[in-house]
XYZ file of C-alpha atoms in Angstrom:
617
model
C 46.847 28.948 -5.994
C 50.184 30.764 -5.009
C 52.003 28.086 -8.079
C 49.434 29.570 -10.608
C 51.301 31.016 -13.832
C 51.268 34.956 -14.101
C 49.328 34.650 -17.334
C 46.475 33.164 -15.003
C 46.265 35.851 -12.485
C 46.127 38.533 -15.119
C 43.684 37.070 -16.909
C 41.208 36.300 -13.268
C 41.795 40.065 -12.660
C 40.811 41.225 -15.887
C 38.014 38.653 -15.852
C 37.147 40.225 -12.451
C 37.222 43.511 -13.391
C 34.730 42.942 -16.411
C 32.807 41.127 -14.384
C 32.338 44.264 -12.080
C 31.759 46.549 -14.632
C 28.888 44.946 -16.476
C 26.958 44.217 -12.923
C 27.483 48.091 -12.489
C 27.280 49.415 -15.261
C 29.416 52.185 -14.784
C 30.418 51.646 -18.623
C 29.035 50.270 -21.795
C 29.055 46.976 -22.230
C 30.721 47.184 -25.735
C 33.436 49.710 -24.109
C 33.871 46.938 -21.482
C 34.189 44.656 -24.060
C 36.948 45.934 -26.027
C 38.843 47.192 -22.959
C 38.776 43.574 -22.114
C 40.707 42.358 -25.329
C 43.010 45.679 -24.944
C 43.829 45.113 -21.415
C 44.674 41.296 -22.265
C 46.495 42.156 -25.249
C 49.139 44.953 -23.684
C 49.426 42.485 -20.874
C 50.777 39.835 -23.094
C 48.326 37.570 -22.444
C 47.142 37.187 -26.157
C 48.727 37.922 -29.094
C 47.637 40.548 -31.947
C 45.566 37.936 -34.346
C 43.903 36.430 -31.137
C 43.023 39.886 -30.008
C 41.327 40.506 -33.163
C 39.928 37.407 -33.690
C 36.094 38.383 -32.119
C 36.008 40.732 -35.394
C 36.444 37.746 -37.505
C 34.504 34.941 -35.749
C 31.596 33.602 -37.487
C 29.650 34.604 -34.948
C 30.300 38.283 -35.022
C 30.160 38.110 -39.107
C 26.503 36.002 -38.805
C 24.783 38.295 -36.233
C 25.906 41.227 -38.277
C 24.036 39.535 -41.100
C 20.745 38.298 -39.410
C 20.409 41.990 -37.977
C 20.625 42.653 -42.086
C 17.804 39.883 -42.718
C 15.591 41.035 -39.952
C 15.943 44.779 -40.463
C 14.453 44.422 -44.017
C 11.963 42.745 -42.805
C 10.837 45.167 -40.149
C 11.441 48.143 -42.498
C 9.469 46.869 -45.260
C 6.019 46.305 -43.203
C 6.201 42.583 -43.401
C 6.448 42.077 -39.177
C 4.292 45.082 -39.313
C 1.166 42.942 -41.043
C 1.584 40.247 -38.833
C 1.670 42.052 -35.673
C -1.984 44.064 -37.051
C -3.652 40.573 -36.751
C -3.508 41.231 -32.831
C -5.268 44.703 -33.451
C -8.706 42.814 -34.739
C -8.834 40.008 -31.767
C -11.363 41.152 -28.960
C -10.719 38.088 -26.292
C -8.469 38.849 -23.944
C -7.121 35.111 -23.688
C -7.176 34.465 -27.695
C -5.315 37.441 -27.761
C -2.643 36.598 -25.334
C -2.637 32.830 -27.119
C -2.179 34.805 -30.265
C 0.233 37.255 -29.317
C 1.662 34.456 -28.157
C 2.125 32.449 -31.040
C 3.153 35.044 -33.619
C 5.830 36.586 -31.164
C 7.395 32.568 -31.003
C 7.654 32.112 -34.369
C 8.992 35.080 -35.470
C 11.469 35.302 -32.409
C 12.530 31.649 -33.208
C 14.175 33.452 -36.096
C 14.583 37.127 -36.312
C 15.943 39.139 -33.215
C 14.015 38.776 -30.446
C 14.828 42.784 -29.387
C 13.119 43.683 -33.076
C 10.296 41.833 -33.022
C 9.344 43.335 -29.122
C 9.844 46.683 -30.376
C 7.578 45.876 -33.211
C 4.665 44.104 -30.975
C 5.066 46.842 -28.064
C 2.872 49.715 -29.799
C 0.797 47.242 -31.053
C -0.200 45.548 -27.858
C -0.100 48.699 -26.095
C -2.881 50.308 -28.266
C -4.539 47.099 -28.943
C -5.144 46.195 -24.609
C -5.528 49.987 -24.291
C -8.597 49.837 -26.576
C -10.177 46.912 -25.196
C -9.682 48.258 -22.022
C -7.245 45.586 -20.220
C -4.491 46.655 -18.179
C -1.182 46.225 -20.842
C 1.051 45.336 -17.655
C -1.082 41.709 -18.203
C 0.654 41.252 -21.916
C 4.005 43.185 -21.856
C 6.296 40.787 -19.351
C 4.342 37.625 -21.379
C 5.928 39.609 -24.858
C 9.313 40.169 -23.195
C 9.370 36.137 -21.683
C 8.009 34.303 -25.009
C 10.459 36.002 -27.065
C 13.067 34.903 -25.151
C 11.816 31.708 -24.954
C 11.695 31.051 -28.632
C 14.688 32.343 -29.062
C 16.764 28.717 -28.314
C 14.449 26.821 -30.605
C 17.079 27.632 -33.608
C 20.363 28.291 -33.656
C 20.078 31.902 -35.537
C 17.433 32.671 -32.515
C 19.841 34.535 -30.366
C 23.907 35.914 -30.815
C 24.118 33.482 -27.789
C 23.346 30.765 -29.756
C 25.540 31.862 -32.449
C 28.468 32.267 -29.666
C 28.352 29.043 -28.126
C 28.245 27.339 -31.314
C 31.101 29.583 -32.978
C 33.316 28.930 -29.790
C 32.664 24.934 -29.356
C 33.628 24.674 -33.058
C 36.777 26.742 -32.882
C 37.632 24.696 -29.346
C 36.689 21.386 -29.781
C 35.609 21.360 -33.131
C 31.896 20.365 -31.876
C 28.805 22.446 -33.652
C 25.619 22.430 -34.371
C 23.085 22.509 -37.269
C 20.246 25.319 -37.704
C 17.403 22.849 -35.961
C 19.762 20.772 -33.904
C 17.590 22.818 -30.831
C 14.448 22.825 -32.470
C 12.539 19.631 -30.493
C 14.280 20.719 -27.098
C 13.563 24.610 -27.776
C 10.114 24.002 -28.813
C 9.697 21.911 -25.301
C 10.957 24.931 -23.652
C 8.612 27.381 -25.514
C 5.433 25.364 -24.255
C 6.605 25.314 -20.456
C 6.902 29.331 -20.841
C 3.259 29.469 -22.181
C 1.638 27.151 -20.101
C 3.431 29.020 -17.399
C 2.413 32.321 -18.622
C -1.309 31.445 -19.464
C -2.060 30.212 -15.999
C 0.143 30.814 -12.927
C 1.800 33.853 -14.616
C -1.454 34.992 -15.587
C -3.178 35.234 -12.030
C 0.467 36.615 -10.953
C 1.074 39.533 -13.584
C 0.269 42.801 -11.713
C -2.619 44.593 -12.490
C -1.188 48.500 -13.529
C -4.316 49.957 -14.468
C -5.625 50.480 -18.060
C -5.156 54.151 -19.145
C -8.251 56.070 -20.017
C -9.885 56.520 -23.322
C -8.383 59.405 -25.068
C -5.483 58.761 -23.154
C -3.903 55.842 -24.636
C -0.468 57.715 -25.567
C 0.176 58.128 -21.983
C 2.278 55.118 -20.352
C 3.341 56.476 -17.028
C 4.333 59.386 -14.746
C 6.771 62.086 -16.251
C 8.897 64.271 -14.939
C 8.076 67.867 -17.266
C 9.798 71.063 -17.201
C 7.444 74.386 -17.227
C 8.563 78.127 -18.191
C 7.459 80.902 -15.508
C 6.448 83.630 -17.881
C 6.346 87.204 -15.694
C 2.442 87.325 -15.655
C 2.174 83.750 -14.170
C 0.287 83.926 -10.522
C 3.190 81.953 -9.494
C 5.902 84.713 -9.530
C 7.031 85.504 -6.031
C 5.115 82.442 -4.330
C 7.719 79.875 -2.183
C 7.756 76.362 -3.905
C 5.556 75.007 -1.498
C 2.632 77.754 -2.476
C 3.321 76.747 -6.372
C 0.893 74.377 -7.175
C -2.609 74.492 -7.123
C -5.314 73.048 -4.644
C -6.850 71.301 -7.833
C -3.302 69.699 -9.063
C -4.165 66.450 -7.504
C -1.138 63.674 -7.316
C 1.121 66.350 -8.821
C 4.906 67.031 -7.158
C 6.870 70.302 -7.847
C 10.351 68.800 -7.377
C 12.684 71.594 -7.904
C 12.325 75.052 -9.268
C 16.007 75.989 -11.660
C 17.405 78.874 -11.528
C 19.965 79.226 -15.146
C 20.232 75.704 -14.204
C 20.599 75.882 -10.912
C 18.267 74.583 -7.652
C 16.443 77.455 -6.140
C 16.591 76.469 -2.209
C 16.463 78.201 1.497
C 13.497 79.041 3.139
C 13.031 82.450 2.076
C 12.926 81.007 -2.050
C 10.439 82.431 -4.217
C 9.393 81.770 -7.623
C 10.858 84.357 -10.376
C 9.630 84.780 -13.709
C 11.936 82.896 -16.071
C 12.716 80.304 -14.150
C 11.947 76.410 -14.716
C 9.466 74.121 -12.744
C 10.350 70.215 -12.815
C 6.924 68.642 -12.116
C 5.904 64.773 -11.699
C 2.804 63.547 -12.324
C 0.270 61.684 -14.626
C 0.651 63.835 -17.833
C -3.241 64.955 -17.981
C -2.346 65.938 -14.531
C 0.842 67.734 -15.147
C -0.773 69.867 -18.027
C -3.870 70.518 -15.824
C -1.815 72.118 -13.389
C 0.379 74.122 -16.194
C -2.609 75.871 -17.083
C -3.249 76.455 -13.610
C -0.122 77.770 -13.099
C -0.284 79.743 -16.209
C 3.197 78.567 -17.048
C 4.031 77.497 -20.333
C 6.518 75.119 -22.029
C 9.466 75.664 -23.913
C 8.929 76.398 -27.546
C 8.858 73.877 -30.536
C 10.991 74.894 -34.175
C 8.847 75.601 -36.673
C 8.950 73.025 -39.563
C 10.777 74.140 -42.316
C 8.702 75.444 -45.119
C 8.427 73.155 -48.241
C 9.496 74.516 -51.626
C 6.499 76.532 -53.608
C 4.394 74.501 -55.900
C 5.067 74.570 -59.482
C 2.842 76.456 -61.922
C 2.315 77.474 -65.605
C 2.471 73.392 -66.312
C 0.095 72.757 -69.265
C -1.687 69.339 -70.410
C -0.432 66.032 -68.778
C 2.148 68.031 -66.855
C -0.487 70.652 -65.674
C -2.545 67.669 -64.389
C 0.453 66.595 -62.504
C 1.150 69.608 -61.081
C -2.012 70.343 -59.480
C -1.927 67.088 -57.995
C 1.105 68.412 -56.237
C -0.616 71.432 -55.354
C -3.386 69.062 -53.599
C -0.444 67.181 -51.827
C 1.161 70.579 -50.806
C -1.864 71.521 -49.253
C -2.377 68.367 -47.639
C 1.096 69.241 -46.258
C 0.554 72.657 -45.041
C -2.300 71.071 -43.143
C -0.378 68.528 -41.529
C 2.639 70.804 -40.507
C -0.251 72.905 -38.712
C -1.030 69.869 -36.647
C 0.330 69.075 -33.781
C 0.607 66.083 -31.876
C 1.746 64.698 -28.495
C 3.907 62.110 -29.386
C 5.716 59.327 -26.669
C 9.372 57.551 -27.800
C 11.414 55.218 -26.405
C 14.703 55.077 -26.207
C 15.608 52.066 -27.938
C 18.494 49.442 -27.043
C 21.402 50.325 -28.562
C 19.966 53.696 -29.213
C 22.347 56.396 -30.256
C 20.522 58.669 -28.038
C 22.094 56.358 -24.949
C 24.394 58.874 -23.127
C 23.547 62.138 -25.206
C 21.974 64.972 -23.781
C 18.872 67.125 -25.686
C 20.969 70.069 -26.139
C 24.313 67.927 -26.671
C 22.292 66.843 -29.943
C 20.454 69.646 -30.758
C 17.152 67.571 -30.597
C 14.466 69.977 -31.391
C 16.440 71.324 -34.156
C 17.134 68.100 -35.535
C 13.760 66.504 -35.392
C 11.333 69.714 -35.164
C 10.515 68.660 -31.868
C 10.055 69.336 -28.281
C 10.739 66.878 -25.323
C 8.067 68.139 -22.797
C 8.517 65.107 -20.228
C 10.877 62.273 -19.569
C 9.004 59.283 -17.807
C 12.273 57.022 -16.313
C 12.006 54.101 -13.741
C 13.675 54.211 -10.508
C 16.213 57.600 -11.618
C 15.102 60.964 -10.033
C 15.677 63.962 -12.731
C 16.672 66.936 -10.758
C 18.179 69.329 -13.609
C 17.019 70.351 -16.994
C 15.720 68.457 -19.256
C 17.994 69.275 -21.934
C 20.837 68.682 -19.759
C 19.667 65.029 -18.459
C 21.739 62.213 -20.562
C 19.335 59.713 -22.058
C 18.946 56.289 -21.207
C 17.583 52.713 -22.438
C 13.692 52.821 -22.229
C 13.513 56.439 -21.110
C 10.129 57.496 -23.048
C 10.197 61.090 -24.281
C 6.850 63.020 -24.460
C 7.444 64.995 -27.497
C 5.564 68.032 -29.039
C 5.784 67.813 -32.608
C 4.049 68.548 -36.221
C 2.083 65.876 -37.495
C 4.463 65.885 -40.631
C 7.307 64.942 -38.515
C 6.230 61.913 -37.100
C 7.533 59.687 -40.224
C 10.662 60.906 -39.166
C 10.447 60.108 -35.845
C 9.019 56.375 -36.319
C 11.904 56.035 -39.406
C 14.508 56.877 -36.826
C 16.264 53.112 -35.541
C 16.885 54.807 -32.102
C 13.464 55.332 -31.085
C 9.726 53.461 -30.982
C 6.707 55.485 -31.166
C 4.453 53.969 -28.207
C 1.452 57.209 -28.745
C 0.303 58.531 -31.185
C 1.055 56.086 -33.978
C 0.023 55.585 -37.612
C 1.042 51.932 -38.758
C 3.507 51.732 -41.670
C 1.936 51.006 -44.841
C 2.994 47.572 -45.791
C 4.693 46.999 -49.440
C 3.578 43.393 -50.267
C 6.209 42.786 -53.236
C 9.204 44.441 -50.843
C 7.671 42.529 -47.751
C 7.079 39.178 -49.866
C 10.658 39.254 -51.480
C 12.270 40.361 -47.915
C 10.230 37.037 -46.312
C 11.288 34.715 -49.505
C 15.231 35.987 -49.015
C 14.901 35.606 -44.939
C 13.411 31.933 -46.026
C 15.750 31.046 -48.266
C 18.629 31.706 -46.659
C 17.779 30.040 -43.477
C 16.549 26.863 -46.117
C 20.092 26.653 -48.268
C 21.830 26.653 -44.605
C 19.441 23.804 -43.538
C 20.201 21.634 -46.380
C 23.525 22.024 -45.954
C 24.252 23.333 -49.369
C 25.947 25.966 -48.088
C 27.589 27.150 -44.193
C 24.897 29.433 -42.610
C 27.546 31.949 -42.760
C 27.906 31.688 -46.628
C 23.954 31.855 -46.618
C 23.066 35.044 -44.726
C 25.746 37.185 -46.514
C 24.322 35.780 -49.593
C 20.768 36.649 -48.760
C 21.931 40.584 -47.365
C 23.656 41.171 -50.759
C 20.345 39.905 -52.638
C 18.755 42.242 -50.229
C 20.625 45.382 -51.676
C 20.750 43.754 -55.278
C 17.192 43.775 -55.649
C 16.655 47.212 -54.206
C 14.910 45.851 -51.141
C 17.277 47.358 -48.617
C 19.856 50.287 -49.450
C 23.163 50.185 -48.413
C 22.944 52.847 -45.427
C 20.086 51.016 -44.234
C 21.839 47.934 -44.297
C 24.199 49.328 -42.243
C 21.901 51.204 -40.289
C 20.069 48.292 -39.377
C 22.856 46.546 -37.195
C 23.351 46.921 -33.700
C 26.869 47.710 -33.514
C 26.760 47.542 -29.629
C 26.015 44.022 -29.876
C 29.021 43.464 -32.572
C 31.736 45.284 -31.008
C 30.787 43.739 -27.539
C 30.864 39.682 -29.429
C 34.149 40.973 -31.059
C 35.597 41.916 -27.709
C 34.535 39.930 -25.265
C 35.543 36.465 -27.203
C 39.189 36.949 -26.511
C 38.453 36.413 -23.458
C 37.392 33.374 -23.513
C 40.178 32.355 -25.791
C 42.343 33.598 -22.535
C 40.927 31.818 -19.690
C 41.554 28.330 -22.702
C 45.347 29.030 -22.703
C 46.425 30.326 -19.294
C 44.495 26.866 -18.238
C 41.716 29.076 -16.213
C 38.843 26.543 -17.901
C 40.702 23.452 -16.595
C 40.977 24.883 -13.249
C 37.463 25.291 -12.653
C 36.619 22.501 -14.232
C 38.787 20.121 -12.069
C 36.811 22.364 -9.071
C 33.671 20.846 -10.296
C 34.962 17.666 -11.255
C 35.922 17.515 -7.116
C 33.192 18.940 -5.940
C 30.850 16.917 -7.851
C 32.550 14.276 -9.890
C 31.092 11.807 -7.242
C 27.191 12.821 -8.369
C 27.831 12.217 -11.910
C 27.748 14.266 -15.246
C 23.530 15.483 -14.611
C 25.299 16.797 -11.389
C 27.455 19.206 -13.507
C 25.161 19.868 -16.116
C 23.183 21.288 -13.293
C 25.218 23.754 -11.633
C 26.614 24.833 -15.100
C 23.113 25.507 -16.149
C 23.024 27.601 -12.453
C 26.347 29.254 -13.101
C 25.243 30.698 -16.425
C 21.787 31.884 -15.096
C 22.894 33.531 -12.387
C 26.303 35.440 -14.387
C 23.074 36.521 -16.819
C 21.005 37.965 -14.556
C 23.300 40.649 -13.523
C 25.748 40.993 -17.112
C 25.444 40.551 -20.450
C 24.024 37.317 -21.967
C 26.699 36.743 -24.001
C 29.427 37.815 -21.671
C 28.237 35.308 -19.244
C 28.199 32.669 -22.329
C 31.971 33.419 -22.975
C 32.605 33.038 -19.329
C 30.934 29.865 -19.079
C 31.638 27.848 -22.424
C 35.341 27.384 -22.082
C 34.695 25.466 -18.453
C 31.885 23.410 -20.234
C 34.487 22.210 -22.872
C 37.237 21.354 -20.161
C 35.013 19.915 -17.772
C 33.126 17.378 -20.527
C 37.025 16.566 -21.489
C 38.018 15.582 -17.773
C 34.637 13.705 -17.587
C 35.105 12.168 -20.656
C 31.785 12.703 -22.262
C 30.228 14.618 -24.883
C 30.279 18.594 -24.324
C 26.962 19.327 -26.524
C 24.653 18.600 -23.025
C 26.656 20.942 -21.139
C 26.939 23.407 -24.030
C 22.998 23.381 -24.435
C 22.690 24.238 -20.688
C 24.920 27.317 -21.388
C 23.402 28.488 -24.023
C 19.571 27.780 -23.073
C 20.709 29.551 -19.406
C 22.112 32.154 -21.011
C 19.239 33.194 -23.364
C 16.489 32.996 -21.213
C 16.832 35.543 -18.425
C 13.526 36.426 -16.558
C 14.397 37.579 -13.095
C 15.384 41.164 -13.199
C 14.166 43.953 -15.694
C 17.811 45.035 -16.281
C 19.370 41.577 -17.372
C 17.816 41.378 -20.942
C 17.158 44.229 -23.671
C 13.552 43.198 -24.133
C 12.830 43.303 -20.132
C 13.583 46.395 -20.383
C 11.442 47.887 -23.327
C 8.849 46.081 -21.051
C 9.809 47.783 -17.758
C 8.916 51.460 -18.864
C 5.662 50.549 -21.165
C 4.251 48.465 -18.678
C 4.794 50.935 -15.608
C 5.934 47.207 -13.946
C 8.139 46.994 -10.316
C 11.629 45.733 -10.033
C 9.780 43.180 -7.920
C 7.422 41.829 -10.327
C 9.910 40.166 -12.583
C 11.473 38.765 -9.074
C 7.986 37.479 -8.358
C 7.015 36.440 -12.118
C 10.767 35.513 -13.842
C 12.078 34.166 -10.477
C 10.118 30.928 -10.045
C 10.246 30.479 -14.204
C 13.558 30.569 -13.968
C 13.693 27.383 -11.581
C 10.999 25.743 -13.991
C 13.674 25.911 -16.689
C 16.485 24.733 -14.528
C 14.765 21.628 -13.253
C 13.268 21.124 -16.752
C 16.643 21.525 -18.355
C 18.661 18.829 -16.076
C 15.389 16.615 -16.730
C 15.716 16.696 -20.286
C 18.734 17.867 -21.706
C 20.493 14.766 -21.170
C 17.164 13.025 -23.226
C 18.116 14.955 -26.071
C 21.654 14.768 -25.982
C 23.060 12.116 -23.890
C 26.296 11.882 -22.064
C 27.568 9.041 -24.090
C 26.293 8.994 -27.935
């Protein structure tokens, strides 16, 4: 160790450092990501073109693309008519065999995180109305997606990763299907699983009462002490009602600041943080005779035109009927839950910071967050991945709400009206592109940028939506994270650890190796990113299957199949988390329900891996 060149040791510390900071998130993990290829650029450790070179890998440039591909296909309904086939299906196991089924296939091609947050209202209202408990579907939705994402390799931007680096490396790839009979192998283990031990394992949350289906959990909401409340001069403890059953007052603000000592009373204008169920909470708030904190009028819409005569005067008082169909609407108001989504740009921002209720005529009247205690205003509280906001809002505003990329509408939500032709031609582009790749006529590459420009050509996508439609997160952290990989290759980290496991266990044989790279990767993905972990991992596959002298696609499969599927922890993959909040779950039920799947796929993966690809073509 003390011979090792000072290229090395910079690039273990950096390595170390990254390593830290996605397990603690204490920064973003595309901010880690590009202070990764800064840190090992200034330090000399890579030169300017290889610092840049994530932004011009084929992996960054494809992922952008299939984001493209998949975004038209969510935003013109055609995911959205699938997913209503679950709405009609009144067996509980047919439905979870059908949910399934459809979330596989699609997930096998378009981004797994999309098609959750597509199937995640659905299945929510759909178990809500049959009256199942949705914590029985959600983790199944989160697992299977994951799942089907290494039966392709456009399933995942892991996938896409591995591939992009082992060609650049070694000059090994793969082809669109090359997966497919392993992946699809994998896919039936994690149903089988989930249909019967996962089944009688899933936790049993409770199913949410009729007229209550918009409600997923407990939130924390903020009340208004007007001056006539009863309240008014009664100590915290004397706040709440005998009647406001399983209902906490956790702090009463003062101009934003915690009323405390024993003598504190309650004075009108201040703010009451209260947890509960939210029946519950508003029981108690009219109790209380508090009130919360206004909601902006919607803007009024321009007058109708009149005077119009003939074909125009027929026109016109169809307007009139849809102005008044307006008016209606705007008087409406509606409770309305949202989730922050991954990659959100609501991730970090405060209410006020953004001017929420301005911006979307709406209220936030609770936050319902896992785990986090809220102890200051609401408008104050920075927002976070699956935080669900319980919003007051006009009925008019609610397209703009579900339109909006950083949220999903779990309550109170009218399905999108699916365009066949738009939703035909988006499926036909998706198809085709994936088909010309396939046949080889083209690189995949050359294929997906083909299909997103037919996408805008033909109207089916604009531009800003286009754009909109990427997850730039995702990008910036592939761009910055693959120079490190690139390091670890030149300062000769790879071939140190892979002459570790060569000693270690060289003796056992190549299955030996392909096992505890297959560990390595699971393990880094449970606690970091899945593609950090994947650019960790990759260069030691490559060095060690050059020291063994075999063929580095067995090993490369085990990195990327470890590093897709992640079931073990809530916070190690986007769509465990979407599932965490809606399914009011327990850190400890993915331990107890991901933990021993995880094993499944290990053992399976060792078994058959080298079936599929041997050692020695």
């Amino acid at each position: 160790m003390p011979g090792l060149p000072l290229e090395l040791w910079i690039t273990i510390a950096v390595m170390l450092l990254a390593v830290y900071l996605f397990i603690t998130e204490k920064l973003r993990v595309d901010v880690v990501a590009l202070l990764v290829m800064t840190a090992l650029l200034v330090l000399g450790v890579i030169t300017v073109p290889e610092a840049l070179s994530g932004f011009s890998n084929q992996a960054t440039v494809m992922v952008a693309a299939m984001f493209v591909l998949s975004g038209a296909l969510k935003a013109n309904g055609a995911l959205d008519a699938i997913g209503e086939v679950l709405s009609r299906i009144r067996w509980r196991w047919l439905f979870l065999l059908v949910m399934l089924g459809l979330v596989a296939g699609l997930s096998a091609f378009i981004n797994n995180t999309a098609t959750v947050a597509v199937f995640l209202p659905l299945v929510l209202v759909a178990t809500t109305a049959n009256g199942w408990a949705p914590s029985k579907f959600l983790i199944p939705l989160s697992y299977i997606s994951q799942a089907a994402g290494v039966c392709t390799l456009i399933g995942t931007s892991t996938n896409l990763l591995v591939d992009s680096m082992a060609r650049e490396s070694a000059g090994v790839g793969f082809t669109i299907f090359e997966f497919a009979p392993l992946g699809i192998i994998f896919v039936g283990i994690c149903a089988v699983y989930l249909l019967t031990v996962g089944w009688w394992t899933l936790p049993n949350r409770g199913t949410p009462n009729p007229g209550e289906t918009e409600h997923v959990g407990r939130f924390i909401a903020e009340l208004v002490v007007p001056a006539e409340a009863p309240v008014v001069g009664k100590s915290p403890r004397e706040a709440l009602p005998d009647s406001a059953q399983d209902v906490d007052l956790m702090e009463v603000l003062r101009n934003g600041t915690p009323v405390h000592g024993a003598d504190a009373t309650i004075a009108a204008g201040d703010r009451l943080l209260v947890r509960g169920d939210w029946p519950r909470i508003d029981a108690a708030r009219k109790a209380m005779e508090c009130r919360f904190d206004h909601v902006p009028k919607a803007p009024e819409r321009a007058p109708p035109r009149t005077g119009e005569s003939g074909e125009n005067g027929d026109k016109g008082r169809e307007k009139d009927k849809d102005k008044n169909k307006d008016a209606s609407r705007k008087d409406e108001r509606l409770h309305v839950e949202a989730m922050v989504a991954p990659g959100s740009h609501l991730i970090g921002r405060t209410l006020y910071g953004m001017r929420f209720a301005h911006t979307y005529r709406a209220r936030v009247q609770g936050i319902h967050r896992r785990q986090l205690a809220i102890r200051s205003s609401l408008d104050r509280v920075p927002l976070s991945v699956g935080d669900v906001l319980m919003l007051d809002a006009p009925a008019d505003a609610l397209d703009d709400l579900r339109a909006d990329p950083g949220m999903i509408v779990l309550g109170e939500r009218a399905q999108k009206r699916v365009k066949p032709r738009r939703a035909i031609l988006s499926a036909l582009i998706m198809v085709a592109a994936i088909a010309v790749a396939a046949l080889g006529w083209l690189p995949i590459v050359a294929s997906a940028l083909v299909g997103c420009l037919a996408l805008v050509a033909l109207q089916l996508m604009t531009p800003d939506e286009a754009y909109e439609s990427i997850d730039w997160q995702v990008i910036l952290l592939l761009a910055g994270i693959i120079p490190l990989g690139l390091a670890l290759q030149k300062t000769g980290g790879a071939n140190m650890v892979a002459e570790l496991l060569l000693n270690v266990l060289g003796p056992y044989g190549p299955v030996a190796t392909l096992a505890a790279i297959y560990l390595m990767t699971s393990a880094l993905t449970e606690v970091m990113s899945s593609n950090a972990s994947a650019v960790l991992v990759v260069p030691i596959a490559l060095a060690t299957a050059e020291s063994m002298g075999v063929d580095a696609k067995p090993l490369l499969i085990a990195v990327a199949f470890a590093a897709s599927t992640s079931f073990a922890t809530p916070i190690s993959y986007q769509t465990n988390t979407m599932v965490y909040t809606a399914g009011g779950y327990r850190f400890s039920d993915f331990v107890k329900i991901g933990m021993p799947l995880n094993v499944i796929f290990w053992i399976s993966a060792v078994l058959l891996i080298p079936r599929f690809f041997p050692f020695h073509p």
